[in-house]
PDB file of C-alpha atoms in Angstrom:
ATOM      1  CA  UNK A  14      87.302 165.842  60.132  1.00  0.00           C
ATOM      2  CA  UNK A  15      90.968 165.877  60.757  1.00  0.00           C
ATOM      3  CA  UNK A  16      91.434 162.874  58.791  1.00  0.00           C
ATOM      4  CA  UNK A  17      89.476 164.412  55.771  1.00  0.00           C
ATOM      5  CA  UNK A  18      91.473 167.496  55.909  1.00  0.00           C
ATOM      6  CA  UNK A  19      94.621 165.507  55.551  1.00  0.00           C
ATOM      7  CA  UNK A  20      93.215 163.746  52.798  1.00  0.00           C
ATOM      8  CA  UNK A  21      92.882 166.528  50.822  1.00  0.00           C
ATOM      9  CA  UNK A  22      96.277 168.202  51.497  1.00  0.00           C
ATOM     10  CA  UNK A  23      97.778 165.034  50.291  1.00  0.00           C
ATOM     11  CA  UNK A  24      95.698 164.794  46.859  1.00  0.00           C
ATOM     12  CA  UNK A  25      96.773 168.545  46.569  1.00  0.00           C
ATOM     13  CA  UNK A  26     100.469 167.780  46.990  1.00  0.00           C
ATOM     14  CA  UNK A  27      99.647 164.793  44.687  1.00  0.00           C
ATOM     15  CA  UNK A  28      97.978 167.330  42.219  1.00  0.00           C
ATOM     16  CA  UNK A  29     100.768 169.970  42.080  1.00  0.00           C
ATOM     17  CA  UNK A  30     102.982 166.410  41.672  1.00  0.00           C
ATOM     18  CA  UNK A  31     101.534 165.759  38.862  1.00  0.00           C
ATOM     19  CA  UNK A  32     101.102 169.498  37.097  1.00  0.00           C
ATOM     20  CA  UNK A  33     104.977 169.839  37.378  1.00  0.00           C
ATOM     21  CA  UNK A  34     105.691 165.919  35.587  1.00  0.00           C
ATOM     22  CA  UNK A  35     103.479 167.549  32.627  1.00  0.00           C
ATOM     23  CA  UNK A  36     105.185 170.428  32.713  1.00  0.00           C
ATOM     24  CA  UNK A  37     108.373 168.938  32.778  1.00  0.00           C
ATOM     25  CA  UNK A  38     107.205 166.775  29.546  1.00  0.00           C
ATOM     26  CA  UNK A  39     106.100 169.796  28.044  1.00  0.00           C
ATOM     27  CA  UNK A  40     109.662 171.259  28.813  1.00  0.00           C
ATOM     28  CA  UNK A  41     111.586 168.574  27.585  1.00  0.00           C
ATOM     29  CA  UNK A  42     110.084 166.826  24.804  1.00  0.00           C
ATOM     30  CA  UNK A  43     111.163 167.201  21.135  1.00  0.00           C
ATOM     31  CA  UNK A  44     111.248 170.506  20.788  1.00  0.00           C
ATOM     32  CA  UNK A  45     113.961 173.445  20.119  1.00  0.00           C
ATOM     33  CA  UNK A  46     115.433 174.642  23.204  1.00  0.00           C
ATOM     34  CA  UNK A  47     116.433 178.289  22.533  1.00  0.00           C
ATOM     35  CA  UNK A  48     119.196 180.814  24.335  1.00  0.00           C
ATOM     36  CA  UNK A  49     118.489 184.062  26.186  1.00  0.00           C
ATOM     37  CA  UNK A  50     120.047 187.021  25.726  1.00  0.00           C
ATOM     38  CA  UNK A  51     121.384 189.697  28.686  1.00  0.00           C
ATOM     39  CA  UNK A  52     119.213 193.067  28.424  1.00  0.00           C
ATOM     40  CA  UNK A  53     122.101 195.229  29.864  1.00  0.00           C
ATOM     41  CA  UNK A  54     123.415 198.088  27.757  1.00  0.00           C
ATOM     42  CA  UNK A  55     123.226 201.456  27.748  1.00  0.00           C
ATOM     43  CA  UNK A  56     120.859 203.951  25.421  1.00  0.00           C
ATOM     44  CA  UNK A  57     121.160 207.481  24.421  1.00  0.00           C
ATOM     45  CA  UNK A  58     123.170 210.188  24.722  1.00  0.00           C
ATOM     46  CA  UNK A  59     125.784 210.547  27.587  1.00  0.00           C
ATOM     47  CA  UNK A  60     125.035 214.169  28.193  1.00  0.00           C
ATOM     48  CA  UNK A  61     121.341 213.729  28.378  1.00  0.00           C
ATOM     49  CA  UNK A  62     120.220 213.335  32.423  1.00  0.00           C
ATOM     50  CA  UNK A  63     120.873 209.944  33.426  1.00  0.00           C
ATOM     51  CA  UNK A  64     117.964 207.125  34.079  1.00  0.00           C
ATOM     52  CA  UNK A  65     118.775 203.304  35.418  1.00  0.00           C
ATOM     53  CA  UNK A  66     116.678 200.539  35.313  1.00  0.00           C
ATOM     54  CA  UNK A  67     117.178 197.431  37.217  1.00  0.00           C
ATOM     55  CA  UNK A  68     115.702 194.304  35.489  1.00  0.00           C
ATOM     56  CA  UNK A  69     114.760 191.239  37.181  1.00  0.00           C
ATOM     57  CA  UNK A  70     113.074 188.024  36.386  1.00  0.00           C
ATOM     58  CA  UNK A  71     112.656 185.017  34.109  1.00  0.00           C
ATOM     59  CA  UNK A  72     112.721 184.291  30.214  1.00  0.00           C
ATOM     60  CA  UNK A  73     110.390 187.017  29.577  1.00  0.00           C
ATOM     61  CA  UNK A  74     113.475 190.100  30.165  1.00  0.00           C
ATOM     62  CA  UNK A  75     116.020 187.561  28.264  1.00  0.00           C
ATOM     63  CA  UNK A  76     114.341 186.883  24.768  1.00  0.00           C
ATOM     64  CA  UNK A  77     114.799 183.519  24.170  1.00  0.00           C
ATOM     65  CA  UNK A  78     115.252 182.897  20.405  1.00  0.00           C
ATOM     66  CA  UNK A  79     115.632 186.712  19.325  1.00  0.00           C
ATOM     67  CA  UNK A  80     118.661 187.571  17.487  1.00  0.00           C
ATOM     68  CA  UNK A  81     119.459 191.091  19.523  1.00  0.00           C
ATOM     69  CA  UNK A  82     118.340 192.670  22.403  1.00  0.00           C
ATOM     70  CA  UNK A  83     116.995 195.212  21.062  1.00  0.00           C
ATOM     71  CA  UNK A  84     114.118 193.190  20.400  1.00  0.00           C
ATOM     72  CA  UNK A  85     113.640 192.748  24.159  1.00  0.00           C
ATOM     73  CA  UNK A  86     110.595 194.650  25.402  1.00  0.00           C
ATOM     74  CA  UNK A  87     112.386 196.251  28.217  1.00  0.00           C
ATOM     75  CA  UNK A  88     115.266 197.327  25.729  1.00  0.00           C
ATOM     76  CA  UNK A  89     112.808 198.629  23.200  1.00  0.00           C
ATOM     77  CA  UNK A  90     110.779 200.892  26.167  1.00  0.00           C
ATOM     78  CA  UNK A  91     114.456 201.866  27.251  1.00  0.00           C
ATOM     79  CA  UNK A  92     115.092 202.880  23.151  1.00  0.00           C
ATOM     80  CA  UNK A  93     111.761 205.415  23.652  1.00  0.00           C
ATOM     81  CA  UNK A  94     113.400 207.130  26.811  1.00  0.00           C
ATOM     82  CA  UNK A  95     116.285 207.464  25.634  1.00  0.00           C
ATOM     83  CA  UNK A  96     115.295 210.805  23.002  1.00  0.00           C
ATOM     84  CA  UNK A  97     115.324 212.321  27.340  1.00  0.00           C
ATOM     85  CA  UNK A  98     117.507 210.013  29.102  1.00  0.00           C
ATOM     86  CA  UNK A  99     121.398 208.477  28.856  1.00  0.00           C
ATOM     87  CA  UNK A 100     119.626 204.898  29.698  1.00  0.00           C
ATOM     88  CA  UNK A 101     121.357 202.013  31.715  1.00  0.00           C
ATOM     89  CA  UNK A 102     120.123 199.259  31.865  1.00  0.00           C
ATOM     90  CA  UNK A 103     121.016 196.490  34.276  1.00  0.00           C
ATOM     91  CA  UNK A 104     119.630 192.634  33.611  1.00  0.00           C
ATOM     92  CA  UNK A 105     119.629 190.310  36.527  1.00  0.00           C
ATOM     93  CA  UNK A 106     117.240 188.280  34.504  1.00  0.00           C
ATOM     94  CA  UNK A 107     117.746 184.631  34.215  1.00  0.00           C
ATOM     95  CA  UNK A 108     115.316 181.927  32.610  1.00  0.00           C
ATOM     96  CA  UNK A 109     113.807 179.824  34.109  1.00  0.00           C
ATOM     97  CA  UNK A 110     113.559 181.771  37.581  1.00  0.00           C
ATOM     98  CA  UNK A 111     110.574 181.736  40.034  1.00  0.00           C
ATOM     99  CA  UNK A 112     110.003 184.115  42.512  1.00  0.00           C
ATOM    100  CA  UNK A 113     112.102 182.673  45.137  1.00  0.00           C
ATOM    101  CA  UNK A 114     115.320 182.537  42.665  1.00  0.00           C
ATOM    102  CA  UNK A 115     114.810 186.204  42.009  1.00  0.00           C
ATOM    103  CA  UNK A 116     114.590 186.991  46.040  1.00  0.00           C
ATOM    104  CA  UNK A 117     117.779 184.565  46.796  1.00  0.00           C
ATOM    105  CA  UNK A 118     119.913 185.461  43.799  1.00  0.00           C
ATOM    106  CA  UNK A 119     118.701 188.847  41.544  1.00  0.00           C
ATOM    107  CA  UNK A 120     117.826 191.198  44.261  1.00  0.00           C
ATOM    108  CA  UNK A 121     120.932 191.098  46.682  1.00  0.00           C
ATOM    109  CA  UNK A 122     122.856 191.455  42.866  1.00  0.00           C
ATOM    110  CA  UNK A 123     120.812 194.770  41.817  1.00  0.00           C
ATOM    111  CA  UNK A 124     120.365 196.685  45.180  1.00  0.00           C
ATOM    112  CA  UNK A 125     123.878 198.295  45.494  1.00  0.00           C
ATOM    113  CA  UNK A 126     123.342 200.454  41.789  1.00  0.00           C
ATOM    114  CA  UNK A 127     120.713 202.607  43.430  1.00  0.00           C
ATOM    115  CA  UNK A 128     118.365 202.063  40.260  1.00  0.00           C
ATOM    116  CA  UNK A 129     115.339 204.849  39.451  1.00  0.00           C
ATOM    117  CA  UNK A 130     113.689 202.361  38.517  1.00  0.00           C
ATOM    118  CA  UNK A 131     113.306 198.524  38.945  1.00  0.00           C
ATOM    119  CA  UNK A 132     111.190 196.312  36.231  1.00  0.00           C
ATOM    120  CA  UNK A 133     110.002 192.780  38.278  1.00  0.00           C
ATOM    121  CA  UNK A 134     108.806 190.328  35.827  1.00  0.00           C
ATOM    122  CA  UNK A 135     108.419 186.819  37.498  1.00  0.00           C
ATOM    123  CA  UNK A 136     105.503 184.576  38.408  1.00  0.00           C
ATOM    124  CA  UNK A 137     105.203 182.536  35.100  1.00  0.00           C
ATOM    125  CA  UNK A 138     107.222 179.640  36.158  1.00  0.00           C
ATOM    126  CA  UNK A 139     105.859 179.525  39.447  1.00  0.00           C
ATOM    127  CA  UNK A 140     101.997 178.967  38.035  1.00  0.00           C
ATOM    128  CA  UNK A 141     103.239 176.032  35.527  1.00  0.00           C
ATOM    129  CA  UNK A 142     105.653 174.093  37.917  1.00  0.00           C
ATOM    130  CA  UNK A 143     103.041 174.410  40.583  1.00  0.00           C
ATOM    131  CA  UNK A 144     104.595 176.662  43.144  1.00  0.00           C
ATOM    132  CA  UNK A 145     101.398 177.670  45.348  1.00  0.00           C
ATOM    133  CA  UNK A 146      99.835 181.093  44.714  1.00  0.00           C
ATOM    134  CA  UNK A 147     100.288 182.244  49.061  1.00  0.00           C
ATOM    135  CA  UNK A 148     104.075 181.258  48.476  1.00  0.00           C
ATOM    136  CA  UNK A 149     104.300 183.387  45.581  1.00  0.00           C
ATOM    137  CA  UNK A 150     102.769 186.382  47.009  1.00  0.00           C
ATOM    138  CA  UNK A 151     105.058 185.919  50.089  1.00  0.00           C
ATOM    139  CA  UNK A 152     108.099 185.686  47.719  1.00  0.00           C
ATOM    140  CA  UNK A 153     106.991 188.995  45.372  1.00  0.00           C
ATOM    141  CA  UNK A 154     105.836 191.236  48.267  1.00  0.00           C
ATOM    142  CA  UNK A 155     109.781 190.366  49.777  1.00  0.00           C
ATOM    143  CA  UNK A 156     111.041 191.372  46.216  1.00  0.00           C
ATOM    144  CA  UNK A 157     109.309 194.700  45.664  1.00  0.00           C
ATOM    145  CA  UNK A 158     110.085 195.463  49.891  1.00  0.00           C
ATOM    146  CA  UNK A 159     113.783 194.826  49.218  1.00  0.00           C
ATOM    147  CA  UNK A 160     114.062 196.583  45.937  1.00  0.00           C
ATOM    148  CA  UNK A 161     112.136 199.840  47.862  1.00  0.00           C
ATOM    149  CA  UNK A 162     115.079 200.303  49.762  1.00  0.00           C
ATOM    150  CA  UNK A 163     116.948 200.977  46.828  1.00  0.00           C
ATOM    151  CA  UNK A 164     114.963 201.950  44.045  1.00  0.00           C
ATOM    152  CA  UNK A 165     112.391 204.700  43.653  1.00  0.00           C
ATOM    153  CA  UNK A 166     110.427 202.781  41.845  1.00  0.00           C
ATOM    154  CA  UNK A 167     109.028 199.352  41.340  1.00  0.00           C
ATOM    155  CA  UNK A 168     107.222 198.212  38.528  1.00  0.00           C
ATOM    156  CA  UNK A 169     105.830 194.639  38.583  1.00  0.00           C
ATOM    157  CA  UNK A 170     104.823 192.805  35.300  1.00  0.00           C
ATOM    158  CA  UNK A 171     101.706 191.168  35.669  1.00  0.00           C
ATOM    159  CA  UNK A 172     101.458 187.740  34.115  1.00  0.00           C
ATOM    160  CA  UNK A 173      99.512 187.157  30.811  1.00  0.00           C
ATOM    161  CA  UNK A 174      97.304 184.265  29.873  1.00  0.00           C
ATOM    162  CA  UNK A 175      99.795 181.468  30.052  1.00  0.00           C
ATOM    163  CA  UNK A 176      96.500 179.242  28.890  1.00  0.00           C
ATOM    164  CA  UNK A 177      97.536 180.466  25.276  1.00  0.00           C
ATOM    165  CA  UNK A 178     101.275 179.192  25.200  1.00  0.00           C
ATOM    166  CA  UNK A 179     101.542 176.401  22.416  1.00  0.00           C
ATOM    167  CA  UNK A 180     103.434 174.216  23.582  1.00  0.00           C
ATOM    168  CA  UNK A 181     101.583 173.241  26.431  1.00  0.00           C
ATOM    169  CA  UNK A 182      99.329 170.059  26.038  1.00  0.00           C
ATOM    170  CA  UNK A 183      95.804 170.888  25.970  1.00  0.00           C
ATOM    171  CA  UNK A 184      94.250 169.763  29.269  1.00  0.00           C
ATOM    172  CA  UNK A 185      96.542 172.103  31.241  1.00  0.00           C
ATOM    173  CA  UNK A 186      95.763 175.151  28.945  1.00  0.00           C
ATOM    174  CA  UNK A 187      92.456 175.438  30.988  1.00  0.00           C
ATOM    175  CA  UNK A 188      94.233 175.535  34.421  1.00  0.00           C
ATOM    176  CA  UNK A 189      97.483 177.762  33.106  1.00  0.00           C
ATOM    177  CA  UNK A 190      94.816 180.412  32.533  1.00  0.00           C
ATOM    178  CA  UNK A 191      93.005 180.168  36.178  1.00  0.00           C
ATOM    179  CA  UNK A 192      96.349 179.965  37.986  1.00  0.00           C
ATOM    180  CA  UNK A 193      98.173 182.842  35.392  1.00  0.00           C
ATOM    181  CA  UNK A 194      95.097 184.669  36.095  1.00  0.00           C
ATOM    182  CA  UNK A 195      95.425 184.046  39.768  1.00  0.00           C
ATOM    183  CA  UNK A 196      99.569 185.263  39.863  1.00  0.00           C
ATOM    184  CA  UNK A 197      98.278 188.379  38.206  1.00  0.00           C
ATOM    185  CA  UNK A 198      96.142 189.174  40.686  1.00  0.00           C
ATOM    186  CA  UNK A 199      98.422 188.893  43.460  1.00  0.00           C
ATOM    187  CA  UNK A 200     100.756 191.525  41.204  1.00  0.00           C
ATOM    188  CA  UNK A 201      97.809 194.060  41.592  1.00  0.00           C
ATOM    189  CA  UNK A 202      97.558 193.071  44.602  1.00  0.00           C
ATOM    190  CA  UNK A 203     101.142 194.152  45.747  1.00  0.00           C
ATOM    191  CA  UNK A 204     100.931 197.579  43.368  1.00  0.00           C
ATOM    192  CA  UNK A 205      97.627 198.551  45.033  1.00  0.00           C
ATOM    193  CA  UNK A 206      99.305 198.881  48.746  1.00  0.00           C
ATOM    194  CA  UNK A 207     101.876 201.161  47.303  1.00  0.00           C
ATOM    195  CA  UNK A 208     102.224 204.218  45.675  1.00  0.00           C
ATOM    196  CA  UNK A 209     106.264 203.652  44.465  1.00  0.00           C
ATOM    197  CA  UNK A 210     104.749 200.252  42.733  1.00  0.00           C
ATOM    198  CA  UNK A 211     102.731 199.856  39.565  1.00  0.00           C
ATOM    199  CA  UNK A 212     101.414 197.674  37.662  1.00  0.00           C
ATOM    200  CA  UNK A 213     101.349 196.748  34.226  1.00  0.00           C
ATOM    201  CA  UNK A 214      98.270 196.004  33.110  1.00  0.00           C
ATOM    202  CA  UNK A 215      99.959 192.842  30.781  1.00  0.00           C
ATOM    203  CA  UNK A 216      97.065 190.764  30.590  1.00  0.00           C
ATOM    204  CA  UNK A 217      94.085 193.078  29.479  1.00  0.00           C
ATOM    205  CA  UNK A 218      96.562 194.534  26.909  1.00  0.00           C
ATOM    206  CA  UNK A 219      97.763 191.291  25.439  1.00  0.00           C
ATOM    207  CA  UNK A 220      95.561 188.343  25.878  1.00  0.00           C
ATOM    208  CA  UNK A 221      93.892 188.383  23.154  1.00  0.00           C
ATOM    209  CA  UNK A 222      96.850 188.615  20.793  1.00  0.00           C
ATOM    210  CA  UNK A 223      98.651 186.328  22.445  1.00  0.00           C
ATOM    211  CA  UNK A 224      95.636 183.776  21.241  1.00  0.00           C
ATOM    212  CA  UNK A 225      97.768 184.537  17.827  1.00  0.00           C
ATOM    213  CA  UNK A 226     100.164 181.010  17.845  1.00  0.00           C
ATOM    214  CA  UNK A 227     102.415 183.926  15.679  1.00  0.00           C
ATOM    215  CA  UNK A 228     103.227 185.975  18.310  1.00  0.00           C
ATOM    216  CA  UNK A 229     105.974 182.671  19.510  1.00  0.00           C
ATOM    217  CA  UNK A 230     108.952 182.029  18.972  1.00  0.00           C
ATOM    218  CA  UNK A 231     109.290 178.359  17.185  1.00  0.00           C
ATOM    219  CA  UNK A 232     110.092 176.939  19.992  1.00  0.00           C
ATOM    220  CA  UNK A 233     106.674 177.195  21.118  1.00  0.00           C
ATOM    221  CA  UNK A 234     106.897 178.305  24.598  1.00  0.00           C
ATOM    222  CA  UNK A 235     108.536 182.046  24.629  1.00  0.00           C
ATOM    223  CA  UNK A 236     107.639 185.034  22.940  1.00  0.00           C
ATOM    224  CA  UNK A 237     109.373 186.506  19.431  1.00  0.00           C
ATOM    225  CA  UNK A 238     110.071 189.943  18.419  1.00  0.00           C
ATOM    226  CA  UNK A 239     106.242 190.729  17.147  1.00  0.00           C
ATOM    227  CA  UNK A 240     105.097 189.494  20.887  1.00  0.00           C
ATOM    228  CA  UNK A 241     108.134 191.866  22.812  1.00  0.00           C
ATOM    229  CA  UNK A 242     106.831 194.289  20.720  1.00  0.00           C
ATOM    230  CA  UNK A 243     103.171 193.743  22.141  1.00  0.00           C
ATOM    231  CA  UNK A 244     104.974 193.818  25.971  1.00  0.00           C
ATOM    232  CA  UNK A 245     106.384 197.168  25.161  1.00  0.00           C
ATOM    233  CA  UNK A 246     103.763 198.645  24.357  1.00  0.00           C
ATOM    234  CA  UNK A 247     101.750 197.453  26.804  1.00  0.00           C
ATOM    235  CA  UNK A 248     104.247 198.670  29.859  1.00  0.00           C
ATOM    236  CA  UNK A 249     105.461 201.681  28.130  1.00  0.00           C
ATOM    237  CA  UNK A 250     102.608 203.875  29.404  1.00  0.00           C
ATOM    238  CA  UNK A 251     103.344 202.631  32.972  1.00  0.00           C
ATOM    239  CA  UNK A 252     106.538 203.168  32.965  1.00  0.00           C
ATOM    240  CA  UNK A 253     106.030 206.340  31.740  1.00  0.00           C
ATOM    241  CA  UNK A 254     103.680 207.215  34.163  1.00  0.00           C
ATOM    242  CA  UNK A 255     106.133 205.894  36.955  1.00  0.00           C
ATOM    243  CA  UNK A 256     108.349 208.130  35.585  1.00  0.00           C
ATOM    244  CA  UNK A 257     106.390 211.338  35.537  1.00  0.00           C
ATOM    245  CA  UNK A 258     105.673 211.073  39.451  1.00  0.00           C
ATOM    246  CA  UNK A 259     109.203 210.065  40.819  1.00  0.00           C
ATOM    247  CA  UNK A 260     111.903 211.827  38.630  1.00  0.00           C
TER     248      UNK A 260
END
């Protein structure tokens, strides 16, 4: 029995072995490999009562391949509040992060500015390079804990049908949707135990138009202006919401 058991633990290392070599060909082959942009700014009118938001996570707060940040769906949310609020906004973002890189670097870098509110989006790059959903969950509830000692709220992403993204070869489309599917989860998860934490609810508002190869930028992989615009709206109503209950 013992023997068996270690048997499978090794073809499950093997496994996540061999999901992060496709990945890493899906990463690298011939394709265009496209810059972020930093989120930070500030919106609005100076005299108007003042509202920061702390941003942290992966390619999905930098934009890869947009022209101005603007087009970032956190920036164009932060464009709506700011007809009530002078908005700052503060981008730890980097791409590329998982959940651990957001715990070790982002969050030490954002608690001392005392946001309102904090935006988490991560868990993407963990589910296609294979990081194990338990170790994710770990990671994320030790990001929205930290960032509760500083901010009054916390508002985690979700993660959307990753299944979809183009430029993944087609017999890992199949698994990038159980394991995306999985992530998301553990983001409800983590809301549901708190009432300073919400959710967005990313992937019943977008899957289906992410099925829309349009909605990516041409480097296959991250999503253009039409698909921030898609992520705005789908968060705006939380963060509203968030917003109505702790300011």
């Amino acid at each position: 029995m013992q023997r068996t058991a270690s048997i499978l633990v090794r073809l499950g290392r093997f496994a996540l072995l061999a999901l992060a070599g496709e990945v890493l060909y899906t990463t690298l082959r011939d394709l265009p490999q496209l810059e972020g942009i930093d989120a930070s700014g500030t919106l609005g009118d100076p005299d108007a009562p003042p509202l920061r938001i702390a941003v942290l996570g992966d390619s999905s707060c930098t934009g890869p391949g947009l022209d101005d940040p603007d087009e970032i769906w956190i920036r164009r949310i932060a464009r709506n509040l700011a007809d009530r609020y002078y908005v700052t906004v503060d981008s730890m973002a980097i791409g590329g992060s998982r959940a651990h890189d957001v715990l070790r670097d982002q969050v030490p870098a954002i608690l001392p500015t005392r946001p309102d509110l904090a935006l988490v989006s991560v868990g993407s790059n963990d589910m296609l390079y294979g990081v194990p959903v338990r170790v994710f969950e770990r990671n994320l509830e030790r990001i929205v804990t930290e960032l509760l000692s500083s901010a009054a709220v916390v508002i985690v992403s979700g993660v959307g049908d990753l299944g979809t993204i183009p430029r993944l070869p087609f017999a890992l489309t199949r698994l990038m949707r159980f394991r995306a599917a999985r992530a998301d989860r553990v983001h409800t998860r983590i809301a549901s135990g708190n009432p300073r934490v919400f959710k967005v609810p990313i992937r019943e508002q977008t899957a289906d138009a992410f099925r829309d190869p349009r909605v990516f930028s041409h480097d296959l992989l991250h999503a253009n202006g039409r698909g921030h615009r898609l992520w705005a709206e789908a968060a705006q109503p939380t963060v509203e919401e968030a917003l109505a209950l702790y300011r």
